[in-house]
mmCIF file of C-alpha atoms and ligand atoms in Angstrom:
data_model
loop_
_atom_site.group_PDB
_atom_site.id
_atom_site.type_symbol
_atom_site.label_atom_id
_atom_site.label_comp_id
_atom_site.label_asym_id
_atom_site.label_seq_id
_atom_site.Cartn_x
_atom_site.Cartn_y
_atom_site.Cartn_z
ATOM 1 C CA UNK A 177 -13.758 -18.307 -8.587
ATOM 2 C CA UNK A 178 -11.170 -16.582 -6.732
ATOM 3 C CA UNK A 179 -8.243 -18.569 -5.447
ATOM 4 C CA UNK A 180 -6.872 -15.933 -3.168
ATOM 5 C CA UNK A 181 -3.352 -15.475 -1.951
ATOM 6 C CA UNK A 182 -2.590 -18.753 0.210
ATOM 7 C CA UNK A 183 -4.397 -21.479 -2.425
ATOM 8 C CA UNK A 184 -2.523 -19.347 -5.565
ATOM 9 C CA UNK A 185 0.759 -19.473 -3.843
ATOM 10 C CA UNK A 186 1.256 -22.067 -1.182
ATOM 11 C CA UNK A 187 4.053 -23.649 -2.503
ATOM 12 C CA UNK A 188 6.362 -20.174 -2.177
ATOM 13 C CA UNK A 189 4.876 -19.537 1.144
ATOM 14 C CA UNK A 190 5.287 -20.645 4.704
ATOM 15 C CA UNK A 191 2.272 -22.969 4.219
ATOM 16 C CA UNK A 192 2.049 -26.488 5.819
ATOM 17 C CA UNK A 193 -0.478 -29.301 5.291
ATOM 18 C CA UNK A 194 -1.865 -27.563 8.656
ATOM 19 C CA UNK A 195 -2.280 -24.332 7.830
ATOM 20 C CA UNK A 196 -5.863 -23.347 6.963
ATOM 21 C CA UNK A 197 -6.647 -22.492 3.614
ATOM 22 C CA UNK A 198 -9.505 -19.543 3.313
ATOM 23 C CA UNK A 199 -9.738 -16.128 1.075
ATOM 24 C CA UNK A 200 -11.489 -12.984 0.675
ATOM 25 C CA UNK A 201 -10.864 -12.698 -2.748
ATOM 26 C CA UNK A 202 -7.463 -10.767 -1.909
ATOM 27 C CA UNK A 203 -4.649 -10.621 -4.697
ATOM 28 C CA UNK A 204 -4.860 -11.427 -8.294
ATOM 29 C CA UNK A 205 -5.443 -7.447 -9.072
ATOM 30 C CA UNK A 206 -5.135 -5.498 -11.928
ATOM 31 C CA UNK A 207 -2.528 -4.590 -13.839
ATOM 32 C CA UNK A 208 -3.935 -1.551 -15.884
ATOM 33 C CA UNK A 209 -1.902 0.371 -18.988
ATOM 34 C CA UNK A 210 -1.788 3.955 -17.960
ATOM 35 C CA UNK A 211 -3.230 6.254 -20.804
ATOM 36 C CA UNK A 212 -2.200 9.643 -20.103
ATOM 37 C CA UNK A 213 0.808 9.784 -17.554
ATOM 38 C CA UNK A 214 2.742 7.907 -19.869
ATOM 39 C CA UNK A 215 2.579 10.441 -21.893
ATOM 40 C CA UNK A 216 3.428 12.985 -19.605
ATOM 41 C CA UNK A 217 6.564 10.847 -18.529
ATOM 42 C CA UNK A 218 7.684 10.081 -21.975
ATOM 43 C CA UNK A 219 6.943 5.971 -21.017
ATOM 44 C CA UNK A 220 5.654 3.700 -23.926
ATOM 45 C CA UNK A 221 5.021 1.379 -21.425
ATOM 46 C CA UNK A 222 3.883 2.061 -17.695
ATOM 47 C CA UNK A 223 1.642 -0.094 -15.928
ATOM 48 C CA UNK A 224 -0.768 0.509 -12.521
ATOM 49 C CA UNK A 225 -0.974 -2.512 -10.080
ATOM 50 C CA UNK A 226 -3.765 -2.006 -8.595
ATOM 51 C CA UNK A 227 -3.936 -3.275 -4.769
ATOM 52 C CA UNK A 228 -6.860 -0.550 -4.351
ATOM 53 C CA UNK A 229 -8.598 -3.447 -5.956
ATOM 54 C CA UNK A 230 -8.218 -5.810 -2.615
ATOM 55 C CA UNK A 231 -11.045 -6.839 -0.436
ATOM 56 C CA UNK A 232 -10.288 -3.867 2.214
ATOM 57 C CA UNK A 233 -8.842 -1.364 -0.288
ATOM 58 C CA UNK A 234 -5.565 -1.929 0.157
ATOM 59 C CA UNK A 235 -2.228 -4.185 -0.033
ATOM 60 C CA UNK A 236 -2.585 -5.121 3.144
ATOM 61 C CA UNK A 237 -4.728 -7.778 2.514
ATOM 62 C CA UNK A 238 -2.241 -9.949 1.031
ATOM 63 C CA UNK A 239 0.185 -9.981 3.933
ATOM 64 C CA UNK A 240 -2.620 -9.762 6.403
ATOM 65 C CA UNK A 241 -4.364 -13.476 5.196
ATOM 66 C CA UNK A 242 -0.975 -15.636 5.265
ATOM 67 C CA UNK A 243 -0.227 -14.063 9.349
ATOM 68 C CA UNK A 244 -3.795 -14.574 10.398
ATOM 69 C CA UNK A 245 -3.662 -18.095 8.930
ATOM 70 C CA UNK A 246 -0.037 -18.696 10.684
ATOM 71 C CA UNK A 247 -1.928 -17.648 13.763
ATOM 72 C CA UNK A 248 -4.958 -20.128 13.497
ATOM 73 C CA UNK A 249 -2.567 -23.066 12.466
ATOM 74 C CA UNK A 250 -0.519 -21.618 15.788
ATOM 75 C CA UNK A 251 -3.463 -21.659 18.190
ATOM 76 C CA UNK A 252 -3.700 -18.098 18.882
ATOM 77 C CA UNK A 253 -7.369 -16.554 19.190
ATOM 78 C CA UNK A 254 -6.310 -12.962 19.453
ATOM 79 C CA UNK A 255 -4.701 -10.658 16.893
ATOM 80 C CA UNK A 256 -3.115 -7.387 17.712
ATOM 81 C CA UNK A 257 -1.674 -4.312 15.434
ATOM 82 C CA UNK A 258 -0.817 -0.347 15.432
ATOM 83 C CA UNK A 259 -2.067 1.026 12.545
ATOM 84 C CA UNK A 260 -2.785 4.232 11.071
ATOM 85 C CA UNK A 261 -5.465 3.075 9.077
ATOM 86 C CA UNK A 262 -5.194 0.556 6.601
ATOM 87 C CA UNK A 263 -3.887 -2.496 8.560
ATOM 88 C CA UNK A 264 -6.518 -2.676 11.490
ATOM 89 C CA UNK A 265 -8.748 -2.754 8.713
ATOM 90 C CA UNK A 266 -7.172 -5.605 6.993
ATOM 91 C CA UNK A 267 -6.646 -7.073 10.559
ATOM 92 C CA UNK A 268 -10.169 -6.306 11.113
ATOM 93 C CA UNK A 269 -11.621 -8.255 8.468
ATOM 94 C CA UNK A 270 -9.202 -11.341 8.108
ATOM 95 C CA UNK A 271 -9.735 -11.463 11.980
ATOM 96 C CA UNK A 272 -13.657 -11.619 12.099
ATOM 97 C CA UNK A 273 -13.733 -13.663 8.848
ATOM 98 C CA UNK A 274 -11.887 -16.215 11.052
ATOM 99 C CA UNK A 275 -13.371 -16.064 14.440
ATOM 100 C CA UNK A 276 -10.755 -14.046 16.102
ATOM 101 C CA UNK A 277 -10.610 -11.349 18.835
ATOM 102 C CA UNK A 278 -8.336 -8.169 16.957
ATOM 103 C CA UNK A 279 -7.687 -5.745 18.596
ATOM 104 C CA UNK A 280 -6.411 -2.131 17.145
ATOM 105 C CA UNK A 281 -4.158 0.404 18.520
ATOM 106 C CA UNK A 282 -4.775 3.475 16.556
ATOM 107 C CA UNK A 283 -2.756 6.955 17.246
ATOM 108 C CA UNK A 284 -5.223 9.083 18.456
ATOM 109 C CA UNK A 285 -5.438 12.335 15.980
ATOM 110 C CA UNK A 286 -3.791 10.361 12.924
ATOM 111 C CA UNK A 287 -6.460 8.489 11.314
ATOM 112 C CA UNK A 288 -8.452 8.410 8.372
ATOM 113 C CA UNK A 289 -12.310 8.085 8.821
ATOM 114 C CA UNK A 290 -12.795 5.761 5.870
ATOM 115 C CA UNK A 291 -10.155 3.501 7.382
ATOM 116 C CA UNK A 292 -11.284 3.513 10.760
ATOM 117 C CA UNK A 293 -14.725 2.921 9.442
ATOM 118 C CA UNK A 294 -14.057 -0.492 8.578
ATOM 119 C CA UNK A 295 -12.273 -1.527 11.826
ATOM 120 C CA UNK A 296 -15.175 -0.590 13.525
ATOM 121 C CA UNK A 297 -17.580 -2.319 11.142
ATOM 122 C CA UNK A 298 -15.867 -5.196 11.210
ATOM 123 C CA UNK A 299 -15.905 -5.467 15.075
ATOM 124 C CA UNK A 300 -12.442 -4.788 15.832
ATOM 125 C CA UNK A 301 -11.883 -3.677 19.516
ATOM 126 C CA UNK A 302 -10.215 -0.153 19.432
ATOM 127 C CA UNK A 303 -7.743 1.773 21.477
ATOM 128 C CA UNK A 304 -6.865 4.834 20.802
ATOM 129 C CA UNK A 305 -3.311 6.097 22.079
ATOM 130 C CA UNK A 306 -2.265 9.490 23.226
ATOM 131 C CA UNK A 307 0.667 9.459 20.955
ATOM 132 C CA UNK A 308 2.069 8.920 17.395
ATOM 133 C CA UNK A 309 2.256 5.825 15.394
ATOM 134 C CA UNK A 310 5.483 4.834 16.580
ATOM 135 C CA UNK A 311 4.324 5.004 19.898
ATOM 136 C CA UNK A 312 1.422 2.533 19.139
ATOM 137 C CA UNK A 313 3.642 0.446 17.475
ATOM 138 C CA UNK A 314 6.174 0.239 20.421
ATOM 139 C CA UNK A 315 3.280 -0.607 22.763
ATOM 140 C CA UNK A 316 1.995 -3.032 20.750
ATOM 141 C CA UNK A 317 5.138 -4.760 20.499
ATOM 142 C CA UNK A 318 5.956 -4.645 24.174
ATOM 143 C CA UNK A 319 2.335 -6.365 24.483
ATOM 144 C CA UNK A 320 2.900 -8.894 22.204
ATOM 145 C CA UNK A 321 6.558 -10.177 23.456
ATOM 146 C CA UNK A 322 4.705 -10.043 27.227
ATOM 147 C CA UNK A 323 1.283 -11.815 26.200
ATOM 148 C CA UNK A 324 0.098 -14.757 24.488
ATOM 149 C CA UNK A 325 -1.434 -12.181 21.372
ATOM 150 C CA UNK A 326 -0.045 -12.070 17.706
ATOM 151 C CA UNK A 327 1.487 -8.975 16.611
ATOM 152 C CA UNK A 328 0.087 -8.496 12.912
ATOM 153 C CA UNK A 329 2.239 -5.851 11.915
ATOM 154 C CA UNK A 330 4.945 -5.876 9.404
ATOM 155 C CA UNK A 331 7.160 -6.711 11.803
ATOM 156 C CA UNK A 332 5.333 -9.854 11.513
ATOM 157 C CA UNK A 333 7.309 -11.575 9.120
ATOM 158 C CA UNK A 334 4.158 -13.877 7.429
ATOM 159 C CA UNK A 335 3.287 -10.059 6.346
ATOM 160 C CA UNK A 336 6.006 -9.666 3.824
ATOM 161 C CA UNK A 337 5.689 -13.248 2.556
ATOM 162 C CA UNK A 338 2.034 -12.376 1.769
ATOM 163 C CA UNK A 339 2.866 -9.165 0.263
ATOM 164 C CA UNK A 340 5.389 -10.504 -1.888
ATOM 165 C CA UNK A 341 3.203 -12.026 -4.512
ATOM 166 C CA UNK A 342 2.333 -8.567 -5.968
ATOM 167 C CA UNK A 343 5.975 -9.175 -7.445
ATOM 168 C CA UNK A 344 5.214 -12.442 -8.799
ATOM 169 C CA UNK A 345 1.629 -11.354 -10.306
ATOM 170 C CA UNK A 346 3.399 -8.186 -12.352
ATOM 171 C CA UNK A 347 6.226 -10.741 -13.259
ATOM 172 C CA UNK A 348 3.633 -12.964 -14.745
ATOM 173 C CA UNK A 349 1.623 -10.585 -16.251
ATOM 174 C CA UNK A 350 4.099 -8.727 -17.873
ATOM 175 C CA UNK A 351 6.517 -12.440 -18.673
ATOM 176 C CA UNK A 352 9.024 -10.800 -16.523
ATOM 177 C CA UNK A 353 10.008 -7.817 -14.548
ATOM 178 C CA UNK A 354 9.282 -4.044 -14.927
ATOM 179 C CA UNK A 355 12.714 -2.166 -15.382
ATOM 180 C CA UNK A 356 11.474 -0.312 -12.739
ATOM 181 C CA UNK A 357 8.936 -0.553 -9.599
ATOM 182 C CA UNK A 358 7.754 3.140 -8.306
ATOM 183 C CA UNK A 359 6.197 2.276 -4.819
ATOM 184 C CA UNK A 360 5.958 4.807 -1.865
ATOM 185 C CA UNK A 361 7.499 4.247 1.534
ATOM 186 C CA UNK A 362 5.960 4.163 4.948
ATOM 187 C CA UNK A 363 7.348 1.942 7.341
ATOM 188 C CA UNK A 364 9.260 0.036 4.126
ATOM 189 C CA UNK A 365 7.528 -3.363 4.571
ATOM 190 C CA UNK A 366 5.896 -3.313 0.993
ATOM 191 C CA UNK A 367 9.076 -2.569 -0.880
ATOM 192 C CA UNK A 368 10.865 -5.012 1.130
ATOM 193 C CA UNK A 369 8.296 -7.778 0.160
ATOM 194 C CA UNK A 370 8.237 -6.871 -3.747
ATOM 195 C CA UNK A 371 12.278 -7.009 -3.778
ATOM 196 C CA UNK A 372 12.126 -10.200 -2.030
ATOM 197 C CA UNK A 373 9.339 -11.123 -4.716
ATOM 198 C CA UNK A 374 11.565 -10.125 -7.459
ATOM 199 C CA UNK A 375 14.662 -11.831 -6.051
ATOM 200 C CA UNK A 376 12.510 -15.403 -5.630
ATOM 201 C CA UNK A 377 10.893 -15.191 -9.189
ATOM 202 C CA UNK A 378 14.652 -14.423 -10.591
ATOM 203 C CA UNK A 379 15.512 -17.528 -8.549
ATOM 204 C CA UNK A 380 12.808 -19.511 -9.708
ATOM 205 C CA UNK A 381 13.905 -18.134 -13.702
ATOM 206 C CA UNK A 382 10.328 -16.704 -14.069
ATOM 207 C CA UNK A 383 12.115 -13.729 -15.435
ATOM 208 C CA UNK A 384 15.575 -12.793 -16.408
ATOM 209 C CA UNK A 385 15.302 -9.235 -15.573
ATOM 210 C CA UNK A 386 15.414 -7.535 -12.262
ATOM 211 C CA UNK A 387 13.994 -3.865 -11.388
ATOM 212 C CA UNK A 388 15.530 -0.925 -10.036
ATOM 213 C CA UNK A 389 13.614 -0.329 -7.071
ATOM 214 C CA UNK A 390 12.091 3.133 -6.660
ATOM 215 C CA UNK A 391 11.023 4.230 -3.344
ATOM 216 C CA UNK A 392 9.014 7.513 -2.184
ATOM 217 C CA UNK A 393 8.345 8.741 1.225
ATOM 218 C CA UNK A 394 6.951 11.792 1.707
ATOM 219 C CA UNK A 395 9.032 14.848 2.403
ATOM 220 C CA UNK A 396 7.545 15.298 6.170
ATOM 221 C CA UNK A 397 8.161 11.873 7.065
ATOM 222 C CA UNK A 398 11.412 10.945 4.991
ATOM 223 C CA UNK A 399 13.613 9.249 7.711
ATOM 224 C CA UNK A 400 15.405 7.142 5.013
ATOM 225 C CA UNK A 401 16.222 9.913 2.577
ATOM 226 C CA UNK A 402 17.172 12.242 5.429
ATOM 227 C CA UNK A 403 19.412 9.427 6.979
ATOM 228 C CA UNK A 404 17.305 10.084 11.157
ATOM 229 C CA UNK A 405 14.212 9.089 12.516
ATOM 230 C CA UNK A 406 11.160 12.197 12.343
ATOM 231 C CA UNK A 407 10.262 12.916 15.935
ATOM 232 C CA UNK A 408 6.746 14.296 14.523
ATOM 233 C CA UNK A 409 6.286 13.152 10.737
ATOM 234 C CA UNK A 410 3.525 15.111 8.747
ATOM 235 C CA UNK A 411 2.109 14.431 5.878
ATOM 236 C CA UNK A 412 -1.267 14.766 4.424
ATOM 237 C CA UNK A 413 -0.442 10.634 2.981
ATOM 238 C CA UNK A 414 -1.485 9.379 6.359
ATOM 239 C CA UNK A 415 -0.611 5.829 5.354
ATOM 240 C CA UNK A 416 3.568 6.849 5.363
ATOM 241 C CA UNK A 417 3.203 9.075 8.021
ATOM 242 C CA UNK A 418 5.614 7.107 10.224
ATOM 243 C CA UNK A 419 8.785 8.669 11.277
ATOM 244 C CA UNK A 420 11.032 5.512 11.929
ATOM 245 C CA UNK A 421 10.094 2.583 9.841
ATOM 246 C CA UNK A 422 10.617 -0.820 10.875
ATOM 247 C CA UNK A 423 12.218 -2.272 7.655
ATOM 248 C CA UNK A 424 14.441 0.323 7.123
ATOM 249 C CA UNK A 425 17.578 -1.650 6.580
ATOM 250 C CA UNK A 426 15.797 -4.034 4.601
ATOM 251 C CA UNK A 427 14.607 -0.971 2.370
ATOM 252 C CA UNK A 428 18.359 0.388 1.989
ATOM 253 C CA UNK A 429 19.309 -3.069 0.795
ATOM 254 C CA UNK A 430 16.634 -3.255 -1.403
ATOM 255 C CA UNK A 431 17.582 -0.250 -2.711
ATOM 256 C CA UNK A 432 21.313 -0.492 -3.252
ATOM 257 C CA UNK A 433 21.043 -4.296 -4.437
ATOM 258 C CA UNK A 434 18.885 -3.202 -7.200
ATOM 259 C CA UNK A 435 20.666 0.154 -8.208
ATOM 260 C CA UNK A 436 17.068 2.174 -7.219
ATOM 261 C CA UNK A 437 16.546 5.177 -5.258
ATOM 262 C CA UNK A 438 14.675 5.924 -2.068
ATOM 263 C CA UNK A 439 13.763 9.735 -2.610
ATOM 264 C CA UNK A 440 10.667 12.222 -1.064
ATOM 265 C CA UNK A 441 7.787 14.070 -2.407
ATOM 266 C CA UNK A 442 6.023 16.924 -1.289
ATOM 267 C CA UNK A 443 2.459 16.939 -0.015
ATOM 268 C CA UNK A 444 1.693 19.280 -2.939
ATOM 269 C CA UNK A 445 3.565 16.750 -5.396
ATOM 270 C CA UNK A 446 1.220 13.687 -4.249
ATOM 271 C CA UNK A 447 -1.941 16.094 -4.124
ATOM 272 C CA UNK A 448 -1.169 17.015 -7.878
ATOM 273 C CA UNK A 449 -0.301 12.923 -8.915
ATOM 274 C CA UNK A 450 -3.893 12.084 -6.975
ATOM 275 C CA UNK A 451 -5.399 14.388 -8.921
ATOM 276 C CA UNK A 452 -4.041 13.505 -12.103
ATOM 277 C CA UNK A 453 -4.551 9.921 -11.194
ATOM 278 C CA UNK A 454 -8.610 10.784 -10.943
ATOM 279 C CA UNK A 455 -8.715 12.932 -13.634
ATOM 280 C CA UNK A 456 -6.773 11.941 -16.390
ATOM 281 C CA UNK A 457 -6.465 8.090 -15.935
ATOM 282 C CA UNK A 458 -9.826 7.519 -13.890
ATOM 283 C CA UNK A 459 -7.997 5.892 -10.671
ATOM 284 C CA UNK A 460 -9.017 6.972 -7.464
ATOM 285 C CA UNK A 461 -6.068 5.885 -5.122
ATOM 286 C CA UNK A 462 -5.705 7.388 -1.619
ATOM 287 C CA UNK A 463 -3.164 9.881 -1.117
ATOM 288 C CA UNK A 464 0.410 7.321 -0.043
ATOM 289 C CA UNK A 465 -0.386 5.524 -3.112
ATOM 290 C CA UNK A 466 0.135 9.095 -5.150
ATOM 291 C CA UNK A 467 3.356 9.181 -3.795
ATOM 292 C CA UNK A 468 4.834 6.456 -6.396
ATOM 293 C CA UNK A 469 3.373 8.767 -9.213
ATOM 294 C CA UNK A 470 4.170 11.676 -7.676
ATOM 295 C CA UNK A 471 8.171 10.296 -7.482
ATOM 296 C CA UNK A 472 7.709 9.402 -10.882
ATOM 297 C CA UNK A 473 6.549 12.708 -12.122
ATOM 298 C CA UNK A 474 9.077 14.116 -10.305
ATOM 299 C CA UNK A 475 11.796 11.941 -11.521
ATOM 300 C CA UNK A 476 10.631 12.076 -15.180
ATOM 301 C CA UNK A 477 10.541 16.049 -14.995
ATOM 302 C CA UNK A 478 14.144 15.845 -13.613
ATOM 303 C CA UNK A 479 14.989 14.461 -17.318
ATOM 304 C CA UNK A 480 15.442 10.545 -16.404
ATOM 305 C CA UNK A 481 14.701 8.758 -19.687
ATOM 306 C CA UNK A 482 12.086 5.743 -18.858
ATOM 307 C CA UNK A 483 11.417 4.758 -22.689
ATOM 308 C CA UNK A 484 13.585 2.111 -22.680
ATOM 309 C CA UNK A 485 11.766 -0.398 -20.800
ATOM 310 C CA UNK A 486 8.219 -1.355 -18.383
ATOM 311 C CA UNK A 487 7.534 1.090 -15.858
ATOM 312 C CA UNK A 488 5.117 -0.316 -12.840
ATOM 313 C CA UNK A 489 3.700 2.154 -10.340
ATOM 314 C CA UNK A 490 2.391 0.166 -7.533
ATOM 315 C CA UNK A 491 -0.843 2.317 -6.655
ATOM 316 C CA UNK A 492 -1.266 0.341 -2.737
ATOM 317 C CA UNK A 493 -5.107 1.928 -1.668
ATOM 318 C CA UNK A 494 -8.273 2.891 -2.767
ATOM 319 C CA UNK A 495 -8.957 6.789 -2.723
ATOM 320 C CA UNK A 496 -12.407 6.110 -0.806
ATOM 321 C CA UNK A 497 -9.858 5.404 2.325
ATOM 322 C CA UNK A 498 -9.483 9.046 3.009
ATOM 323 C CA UNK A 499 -12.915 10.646 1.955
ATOM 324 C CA UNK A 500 -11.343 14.023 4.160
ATOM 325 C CA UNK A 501 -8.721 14.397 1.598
ATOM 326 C CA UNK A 502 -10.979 13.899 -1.334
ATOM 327 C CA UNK A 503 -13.119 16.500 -0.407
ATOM 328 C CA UNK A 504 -10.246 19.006 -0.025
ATOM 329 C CA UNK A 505 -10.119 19.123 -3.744
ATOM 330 C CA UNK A 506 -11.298 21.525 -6.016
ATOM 331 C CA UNK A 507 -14.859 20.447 -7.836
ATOM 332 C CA UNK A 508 -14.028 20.575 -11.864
ATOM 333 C CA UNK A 509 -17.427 21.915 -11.529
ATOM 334 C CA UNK A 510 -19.833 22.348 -9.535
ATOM 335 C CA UNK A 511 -22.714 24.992 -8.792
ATOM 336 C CA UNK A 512 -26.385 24.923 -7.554
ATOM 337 C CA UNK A 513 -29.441 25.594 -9.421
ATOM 338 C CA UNK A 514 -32.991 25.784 -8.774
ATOM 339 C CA UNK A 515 -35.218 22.375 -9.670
ATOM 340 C CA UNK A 516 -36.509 23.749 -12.846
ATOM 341 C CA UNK A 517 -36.100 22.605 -16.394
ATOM 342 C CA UNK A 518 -35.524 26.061 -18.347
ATOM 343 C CA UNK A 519 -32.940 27.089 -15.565
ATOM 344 C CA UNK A 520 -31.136 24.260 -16.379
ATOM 345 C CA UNK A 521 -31.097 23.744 -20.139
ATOM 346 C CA UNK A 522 -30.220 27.372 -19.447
ATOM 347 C CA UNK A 523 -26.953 26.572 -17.524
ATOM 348 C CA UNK A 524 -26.278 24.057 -20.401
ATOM 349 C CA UNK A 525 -26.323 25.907 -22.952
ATOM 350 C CA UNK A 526 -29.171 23.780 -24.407
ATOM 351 C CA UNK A 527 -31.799 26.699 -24.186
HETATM 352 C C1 PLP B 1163 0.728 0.575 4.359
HETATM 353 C C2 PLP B 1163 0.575 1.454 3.180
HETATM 354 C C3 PLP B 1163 1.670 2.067 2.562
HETATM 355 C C4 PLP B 1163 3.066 1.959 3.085
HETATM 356 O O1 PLP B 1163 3.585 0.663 3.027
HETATM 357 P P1 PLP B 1163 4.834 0.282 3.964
HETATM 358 O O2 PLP B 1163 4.953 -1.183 3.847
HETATM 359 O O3 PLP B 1163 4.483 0.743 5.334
HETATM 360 O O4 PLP B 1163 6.003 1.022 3.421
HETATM 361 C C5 PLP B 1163 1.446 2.823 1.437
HETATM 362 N N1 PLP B 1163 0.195 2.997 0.943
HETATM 363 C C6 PLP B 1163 -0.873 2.416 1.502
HETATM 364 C C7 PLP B 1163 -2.216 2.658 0.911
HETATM 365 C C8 PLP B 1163 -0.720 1.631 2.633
HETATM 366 O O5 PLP B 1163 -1.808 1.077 3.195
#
């Protein structure tokens, strides 16, 4: 049986003897032993946390059940988020697993199918805005702080205290923390939540050790790295394409309190870590989670020695999210052949 997120870890979350106590089966994911990057980085020890493994695909799922149970215990009946994707799916789901209205506000040219997909599956109420995601997001907010809804965003704060346990899984899997977390950057909630993870399980003496915090956006929509919000960020990872992220001061502490880096990748960097990911260590993640290989790649390339302790790429969604992308890629193999035996044993060299 799965315990899920709010059971596992109600006593280091904002849980009450009110608060209702329900799951999807979210957290408690894999931590897998990478194979054949490791190599390739020179790691003897790197590690994939899989959140691809969550009930919608992604991370989201953590944060998304502790602010949808603060709602219920709060009274609210509706749910509201922008998202490009994976969030209004997670809101989706948590919200008609519960009985609530959710409603999505999705930038009109800037989403995944496979995401989108589930929001409508799930019965989520869309609107699609003329605009980017940071215009969704600002109208979303303005509607919340005018309307009795809940805002379900990061911004939401029940998000990151959801989202945090991902730290306190690798710390227990591993008996302490990596030496350092690769994680890509969108709006900077996730890597808030880990370091805020981290920082509570070093409180709690669960470990000793602290990472160095490794942060990737990509290069079209690198606001932190390039110190200014992206009027029109681009990027084929559609889940950091956002061009001013909410928790960016929280990502800049998390950075500089734990001696990391926040640095970019190109779109041909992730495209060659998703690939890599499929092909040489049989993960299919969606195209933002190849940006936390992709940095490490790039970082390991650049000569920084990571033999000397745990590596842990945090691979946040499943590669089905974003069947457009998948498709873009070029077939190992693949050619057509008539339905007929000796044609084919032909092909195979088995004639
Ligand atoms: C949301 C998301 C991100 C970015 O996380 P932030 O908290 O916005 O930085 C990365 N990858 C996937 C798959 C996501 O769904």
């Amino acid at each position: 049986m799965i315990t899920g997120v709010l059971e596992r870890y109600k006593d280091y979350l904002p849980v009450t003897d009110k608060t209702p106590i329900f799951t999807l089966g979210e957290g408690d994911t894999p931590l897998v032993k990478s194979a054949s990057v490791a190599r390739e980085v020179g790691c003897d020890e790197l590690y994939f946390k899989l959140e691809s493994c969550n009930p919608t695909g992604s991370f989201k799922d953590r944060g998304m059940v502790v602010a949808v149970a603060k709602a219920l215990e709060e009274g609210g009946d509706t749910i509201v988020c922008a998202s490009t994707g994976n969030t209004s799916a997670s809101a989706a789901a948590y919200g008609a697993r519960c009985g609530l209205s959710t409603i999505i506000f999705v930038p009109k040219d800037y989403v995944a199918r496979g995401k989108l997909a589930q929001a409508i599956t799930y019965g989520a109420r869309i609107m699609l805005i003329d605009g980017g995601f940071d215009d969704a997001l600002r109208l979303v907010r303005e509607i919340a702080d005018k309307h009795p809804v809940v805002l379900v965003n990061s911004l939401n704060p029940y998000r990151l205290q959801g989202q945090k346990t991902a730290a306190f899984e690798i710390v227990q899997d591993l008996g302490g923390a990596p030496a350092h977390l690769f994680i890509p950057v969108g709006n900077a909630g996730n890597i808030t939540a880990y370091w805020m993870g981290f920082q509570e399980a070093h409180r709690m003496e669960w470990t000793g050790a602290m990472p160095r915090m490794m942060g990737f956006e990509a290069s079209g929509a690198a606001a932190i790295v390039k110190g200014r919000p992206i009027e029109s960020p681009d990027t084929i990872a559609s889940a950091i394409r956002v061009g001013n992220p909410a928790s960016w001061k929280k990502a800049v502490r998390a950075r500089d309190e734990s001696g990391g880096v926040i640095d970019a990748v190109t779109d041909d960097e992730i495209m060659e870590a998703y690939t890599m990911m499929a092909r040489q260590e049989g993960i299919f993640c969606e195209p933002a989670s190849a940006a936390s290989v992709a940095g490490l790649l790039k970082l390991a390339r650049g000569g920084m020695r990571l033999n000397d302790g745990k590596v842990v790429c945090v691979i946040t969604g499943s590669g089905l999210k974003d069947p457009d992308t998948a498709v873009t890629v070029e077939p190992a193999f693949m050619e057509e052949y008539p339905a007929d035996i000796d044609a084919i044993e032909d092909a195979m060299g088995l004639a």
